[in-house]
Coordinates of C-alpha atoms in Angstrom, one line a residue:
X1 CA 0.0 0.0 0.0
X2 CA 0.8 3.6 -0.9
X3 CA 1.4 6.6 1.5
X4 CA -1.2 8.3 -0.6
X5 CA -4.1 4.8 -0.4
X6 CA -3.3 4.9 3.9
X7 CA -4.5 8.8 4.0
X8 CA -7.4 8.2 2.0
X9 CA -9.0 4.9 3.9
X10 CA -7.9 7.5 7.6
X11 CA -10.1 9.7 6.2
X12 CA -12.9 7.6 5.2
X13 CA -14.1 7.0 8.3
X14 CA -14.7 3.7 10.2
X15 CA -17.6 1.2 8.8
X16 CA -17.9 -2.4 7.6
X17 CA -14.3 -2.9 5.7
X18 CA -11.9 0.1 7.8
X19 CA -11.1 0.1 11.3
X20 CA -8.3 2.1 13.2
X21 CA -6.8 0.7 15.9
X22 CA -3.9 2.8 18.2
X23 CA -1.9 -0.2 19.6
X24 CA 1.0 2.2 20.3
X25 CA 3.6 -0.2 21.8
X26 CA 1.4 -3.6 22.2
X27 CA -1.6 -5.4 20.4
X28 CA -5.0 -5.2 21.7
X29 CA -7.2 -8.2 21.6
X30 CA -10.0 -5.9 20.0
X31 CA -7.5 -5.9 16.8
X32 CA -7.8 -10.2 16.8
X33 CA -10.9 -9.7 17.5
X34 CA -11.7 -7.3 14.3
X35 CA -9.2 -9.7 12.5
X36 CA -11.8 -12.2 13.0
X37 CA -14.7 -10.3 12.4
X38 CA -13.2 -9.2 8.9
X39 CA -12.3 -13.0 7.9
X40 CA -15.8 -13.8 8.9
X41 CA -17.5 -10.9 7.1
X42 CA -16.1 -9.7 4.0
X43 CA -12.6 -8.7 4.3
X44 CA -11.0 -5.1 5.3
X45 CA -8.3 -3.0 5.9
X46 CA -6.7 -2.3 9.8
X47 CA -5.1 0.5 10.0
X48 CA -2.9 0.8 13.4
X49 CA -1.6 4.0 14.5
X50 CA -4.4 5.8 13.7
X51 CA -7.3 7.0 16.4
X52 CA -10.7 6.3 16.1
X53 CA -11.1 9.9 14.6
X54 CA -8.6 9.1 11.8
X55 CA -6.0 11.1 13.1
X56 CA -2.8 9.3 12.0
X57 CA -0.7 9.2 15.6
X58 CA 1.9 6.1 14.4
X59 CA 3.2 3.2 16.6
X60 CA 6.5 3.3 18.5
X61 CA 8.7 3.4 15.6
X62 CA 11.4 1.5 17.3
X63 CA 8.9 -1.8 18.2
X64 CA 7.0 -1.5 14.6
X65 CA 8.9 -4.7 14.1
X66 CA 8.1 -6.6 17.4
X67 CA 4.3 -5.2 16.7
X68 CA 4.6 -6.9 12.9
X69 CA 5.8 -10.4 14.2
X70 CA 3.6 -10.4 17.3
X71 CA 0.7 -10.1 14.6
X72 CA 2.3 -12.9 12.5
X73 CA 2.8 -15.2 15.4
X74 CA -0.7 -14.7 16.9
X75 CA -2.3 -15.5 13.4
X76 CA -0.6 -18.7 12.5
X77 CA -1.4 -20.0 16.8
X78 CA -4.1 -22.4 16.6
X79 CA -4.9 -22.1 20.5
X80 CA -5.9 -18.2 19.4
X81 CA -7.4 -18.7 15.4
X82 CA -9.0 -21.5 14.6
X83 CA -8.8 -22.0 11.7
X84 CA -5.2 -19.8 11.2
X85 CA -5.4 -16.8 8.5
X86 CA -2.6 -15.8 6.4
X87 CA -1.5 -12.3 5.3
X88 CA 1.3 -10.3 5.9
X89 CA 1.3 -7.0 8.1
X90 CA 2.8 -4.2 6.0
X91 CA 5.3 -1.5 7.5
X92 CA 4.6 2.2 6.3
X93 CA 5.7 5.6 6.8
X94 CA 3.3 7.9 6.9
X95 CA 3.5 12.1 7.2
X96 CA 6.7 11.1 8.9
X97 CA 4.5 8.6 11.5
X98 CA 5.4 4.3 11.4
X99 CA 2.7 3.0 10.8
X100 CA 1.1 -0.8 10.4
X101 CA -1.4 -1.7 7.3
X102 CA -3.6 -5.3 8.0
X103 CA -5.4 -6.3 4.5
X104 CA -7.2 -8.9 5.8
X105 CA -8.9 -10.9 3.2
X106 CA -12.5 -12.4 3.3
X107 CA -12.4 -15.3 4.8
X108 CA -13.3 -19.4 2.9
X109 CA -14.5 -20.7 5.8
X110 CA -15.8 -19.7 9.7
X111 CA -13.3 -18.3 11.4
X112 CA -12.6 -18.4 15.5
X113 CA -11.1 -16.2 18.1
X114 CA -10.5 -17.8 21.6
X115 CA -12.7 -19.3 20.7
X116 CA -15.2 -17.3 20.1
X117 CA -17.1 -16.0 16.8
X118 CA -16.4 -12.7 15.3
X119 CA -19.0 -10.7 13.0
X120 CA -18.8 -7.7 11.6
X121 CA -21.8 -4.8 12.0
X122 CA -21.1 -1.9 10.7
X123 CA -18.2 -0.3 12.2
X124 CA -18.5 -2.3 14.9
X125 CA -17.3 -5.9 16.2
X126 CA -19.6 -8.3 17.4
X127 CA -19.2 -11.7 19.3
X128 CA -22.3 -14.0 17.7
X129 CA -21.1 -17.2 20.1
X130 CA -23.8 -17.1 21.8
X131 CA -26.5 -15.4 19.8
X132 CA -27.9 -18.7 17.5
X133 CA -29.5 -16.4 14.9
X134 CA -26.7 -14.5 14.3
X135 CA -23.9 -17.3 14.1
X136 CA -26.3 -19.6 11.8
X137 CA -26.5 -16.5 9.5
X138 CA -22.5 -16.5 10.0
X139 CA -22.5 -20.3 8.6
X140 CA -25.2 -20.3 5.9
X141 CA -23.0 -17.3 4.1
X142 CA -20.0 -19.3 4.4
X143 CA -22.0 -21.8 3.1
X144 CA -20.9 -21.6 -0.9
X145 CA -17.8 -21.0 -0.1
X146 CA -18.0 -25.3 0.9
X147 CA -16.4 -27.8 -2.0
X148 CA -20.1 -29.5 -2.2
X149 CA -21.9 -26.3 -2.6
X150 CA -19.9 -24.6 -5.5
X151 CA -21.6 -24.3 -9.0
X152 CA -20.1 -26.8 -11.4
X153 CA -20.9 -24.1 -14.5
X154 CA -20.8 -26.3 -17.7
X155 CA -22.5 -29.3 -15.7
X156 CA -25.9 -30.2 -17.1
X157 CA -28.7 -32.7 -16.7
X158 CA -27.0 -34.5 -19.5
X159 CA -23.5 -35.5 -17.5
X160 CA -25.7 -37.3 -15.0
X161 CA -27.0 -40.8 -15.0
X162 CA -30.9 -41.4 -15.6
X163 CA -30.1 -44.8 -14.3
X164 CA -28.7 -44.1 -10.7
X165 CA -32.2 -41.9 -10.3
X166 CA -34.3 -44.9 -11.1
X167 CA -32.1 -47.1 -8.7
X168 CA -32.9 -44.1 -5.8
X169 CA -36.7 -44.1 -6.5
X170 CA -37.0 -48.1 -6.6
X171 CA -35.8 -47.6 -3.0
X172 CA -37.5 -45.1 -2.3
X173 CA -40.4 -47.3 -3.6
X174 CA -39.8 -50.1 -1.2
X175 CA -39.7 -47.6 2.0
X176 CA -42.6 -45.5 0.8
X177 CA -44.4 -46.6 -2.2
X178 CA -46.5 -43.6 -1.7
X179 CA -43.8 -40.9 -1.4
X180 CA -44.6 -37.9 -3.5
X181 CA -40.8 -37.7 -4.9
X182 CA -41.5 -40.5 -6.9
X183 CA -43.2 -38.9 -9.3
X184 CA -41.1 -35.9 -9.4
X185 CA -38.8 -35.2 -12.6
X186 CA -34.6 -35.7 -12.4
X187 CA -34.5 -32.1 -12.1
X188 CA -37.2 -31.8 -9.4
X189 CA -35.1 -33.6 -7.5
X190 CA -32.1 -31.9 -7.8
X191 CA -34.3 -28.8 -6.8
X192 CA -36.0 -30.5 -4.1
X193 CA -32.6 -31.8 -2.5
X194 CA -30.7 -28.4 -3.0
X195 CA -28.1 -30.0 -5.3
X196 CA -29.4 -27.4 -8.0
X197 CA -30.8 -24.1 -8.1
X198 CA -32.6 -22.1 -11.0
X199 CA -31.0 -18.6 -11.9
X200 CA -33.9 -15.9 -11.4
X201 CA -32.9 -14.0 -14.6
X202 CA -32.2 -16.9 -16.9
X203 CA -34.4 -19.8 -15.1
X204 CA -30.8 -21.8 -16.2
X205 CA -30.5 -24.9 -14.3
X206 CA -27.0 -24.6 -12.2
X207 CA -25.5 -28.1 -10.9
X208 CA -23.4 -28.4 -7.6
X209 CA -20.3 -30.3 -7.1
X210 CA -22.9 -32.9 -5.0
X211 CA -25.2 -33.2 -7.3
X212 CA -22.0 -34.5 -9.7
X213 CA -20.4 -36.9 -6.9
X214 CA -24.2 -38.1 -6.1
X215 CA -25.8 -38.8 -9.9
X216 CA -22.9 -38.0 -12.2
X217 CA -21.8 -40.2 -15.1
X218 CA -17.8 -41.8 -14.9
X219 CA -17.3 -39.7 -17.6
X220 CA -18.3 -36.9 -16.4
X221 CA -16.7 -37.0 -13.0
X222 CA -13.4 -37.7 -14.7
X223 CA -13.8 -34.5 -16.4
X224 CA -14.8 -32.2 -13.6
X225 CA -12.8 -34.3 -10.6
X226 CA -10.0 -36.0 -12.1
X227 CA -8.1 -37.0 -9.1
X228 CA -11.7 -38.3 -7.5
X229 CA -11.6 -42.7 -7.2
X230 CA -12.6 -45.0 -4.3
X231 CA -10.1 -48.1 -4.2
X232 CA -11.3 -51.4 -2.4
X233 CA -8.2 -53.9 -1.2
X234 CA -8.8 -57.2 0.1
X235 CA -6.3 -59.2 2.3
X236 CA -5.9 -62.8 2.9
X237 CA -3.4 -62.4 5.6
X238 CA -3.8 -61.3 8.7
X239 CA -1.9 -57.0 9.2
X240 CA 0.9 -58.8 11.0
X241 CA 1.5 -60.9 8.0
X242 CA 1.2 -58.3 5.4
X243 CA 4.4 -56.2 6.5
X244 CA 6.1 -59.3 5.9
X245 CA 7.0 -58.8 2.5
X246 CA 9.1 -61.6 2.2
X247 CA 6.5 -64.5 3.4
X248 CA 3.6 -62.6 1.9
X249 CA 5.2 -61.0 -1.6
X250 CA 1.6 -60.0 -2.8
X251 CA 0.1 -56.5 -1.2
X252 CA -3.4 -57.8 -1.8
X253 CA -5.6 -60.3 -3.4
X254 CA -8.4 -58.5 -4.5
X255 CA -8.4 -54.5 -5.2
X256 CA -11.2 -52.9 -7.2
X257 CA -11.0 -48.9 -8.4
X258 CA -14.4 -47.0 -8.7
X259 CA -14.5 -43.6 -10.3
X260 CA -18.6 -43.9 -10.5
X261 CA -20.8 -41.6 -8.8
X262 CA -21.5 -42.1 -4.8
X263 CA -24.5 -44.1 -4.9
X264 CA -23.2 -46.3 -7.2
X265 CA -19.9 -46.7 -5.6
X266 CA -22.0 -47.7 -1.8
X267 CA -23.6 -50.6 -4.0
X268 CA -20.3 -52.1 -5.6
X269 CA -18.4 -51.2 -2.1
X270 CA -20.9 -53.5 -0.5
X271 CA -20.9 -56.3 -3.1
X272 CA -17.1 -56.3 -2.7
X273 CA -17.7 -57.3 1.3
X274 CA -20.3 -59.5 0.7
X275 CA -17.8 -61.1 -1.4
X276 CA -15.5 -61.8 1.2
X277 CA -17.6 -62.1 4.3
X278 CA -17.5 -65.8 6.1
X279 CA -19.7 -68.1 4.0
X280 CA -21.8 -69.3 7.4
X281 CA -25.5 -70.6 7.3
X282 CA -27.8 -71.3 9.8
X283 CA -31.1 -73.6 10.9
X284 CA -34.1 -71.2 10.4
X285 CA -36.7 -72.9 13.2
X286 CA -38.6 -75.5 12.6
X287 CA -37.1 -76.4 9.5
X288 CA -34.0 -78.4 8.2
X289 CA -32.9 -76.0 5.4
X290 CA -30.2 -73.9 5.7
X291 CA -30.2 -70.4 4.8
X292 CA -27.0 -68.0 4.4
X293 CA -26.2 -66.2 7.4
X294 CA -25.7 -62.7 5.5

């Protein structure tokens, strides 16, 4: 940051993205705490050394340093942010003042301070651990920001597989043969399950990243997910036996690789234990048959 961009924000004036902070000679908690609010809200500039009027008063120039690496130190400790930020306080000299610049960014995920939770409110800080309204708004607009919840934007109805959403409603069929989802479209579902969502200007249909790992085709995932595969191995020999490389040359004897969407890959995980489980049978009563145990 410039000389020139520090006067400007000191004379904007506190509110949702600026807050001044004197911290002469030591850090205050209510900067980790506006760190934390900032992460949590959408991002904003600290300037220290400057009073809540905007008059630029510096730091102690010869502990700008300490001040800079105490900042550093307290970010990366998880016992005080949970989970631990990264920038870089930035050393300025300003109408002949130190001074210290904190561009905090907006947060990816929920950020804590001692364990508490920090929202911005205007100019002001506010501590929404205890208010349930408040931090459940604080986790709902982190929300996109979660792998499963992002827009997969040139994934359509096409790249998923009609068959797997047969497969769910013959379930569902068998649970509740009167359940009103059965007669709903592939793309009600995805509407009615939250794996989709409509734009209002367009009406486009936009698919998640779960709606791909649920329904998609192999083909599809392979395109969008690359490194995304389930592997199954089997052992004959008991763990002790296995490090022995020399009595036991073979790391498995049965491994299977699935790149197929989640509901398939449950189905042909469970196949691949059934395949293995002990072959026992039992007497039903009253009867001489035997029937398999599984």
């Amino acid at each position: 940051m410039r000389e020139d961009q520090f006067i400007k924000l000191s004379q904007a004036g506190e509110n949702a993205q600026i807050e001044y902070k004197t911290c002469y000679e030591q850090i205050s908690d209510s900067l980790y705490e506006t760190v934390c609010s900032f992460l949590n809200h959408s991002g904003g500039h600290i300037l220290v050394g400057v009073k809540d009027n905007g008059e630029i008063v510096g730091v102690n120039p010869d502990k700008a340093t300490t001040l800079q690496g105490n900042i550093i130190t307290a970010i990366k400790n998880p016992d005080l942010f949970l989970p631990c930020p990264y920038f870089t306080p930035q050393i300025l000299t300003v109408e002949g003042k130190v001074v210290l610049h904190l561009d905090i960014p907006c947060g990816q995920y929920v950020y804590r301070y001692k364990g508490k939770y920090w929202d911005r409110n205007g100019d002001a800080d506010i501590d929404v651990t205890d208010q349930p309204e408040l931090l459940l708004s604080l986790f709902e607009r982190k929300n996109p920001h979660l792998f499963e919840e992002r827009i997969v934007e040139e994934l359509t109805l096409e790249d998923l597989d009609s068959d797997t959403f047969q497969y769910c409603r013959n379930i569902l069929a068998v649970i509740k043969p009167n359940h009103p989802w059965l007669q709903l479209t592939d793309e009600d579902i995805l509407l009615h399950t939250r794996l989709a969502k409509k734009e209002r200007e367009t009406g486009k249909l936009k698919l998640k990243y779960a709606a791909l790992i649920l329904f998609g085709k192999e083909e599809a995932i392979e395109e969008y997910m690359p490194r995304y595969r389930f592997e199954a191995l089997f052992h004959m020999c008991t763990y002790e036996e296995y490090n022995d490389i020399k009595r036991f040359p073979n790391r498995y004897d049965d491994r299977i690789t699935m790149r197929c969407n989640l509901i398939k890959v449950y189905d042909r995980l469970t196949q691949f234990t059934e395949r293995y489980l002990p072959n026992k049978f039992y007497l039903p009563e009253g009867t001489t048959q035997r029937e398999d145990l599984r």
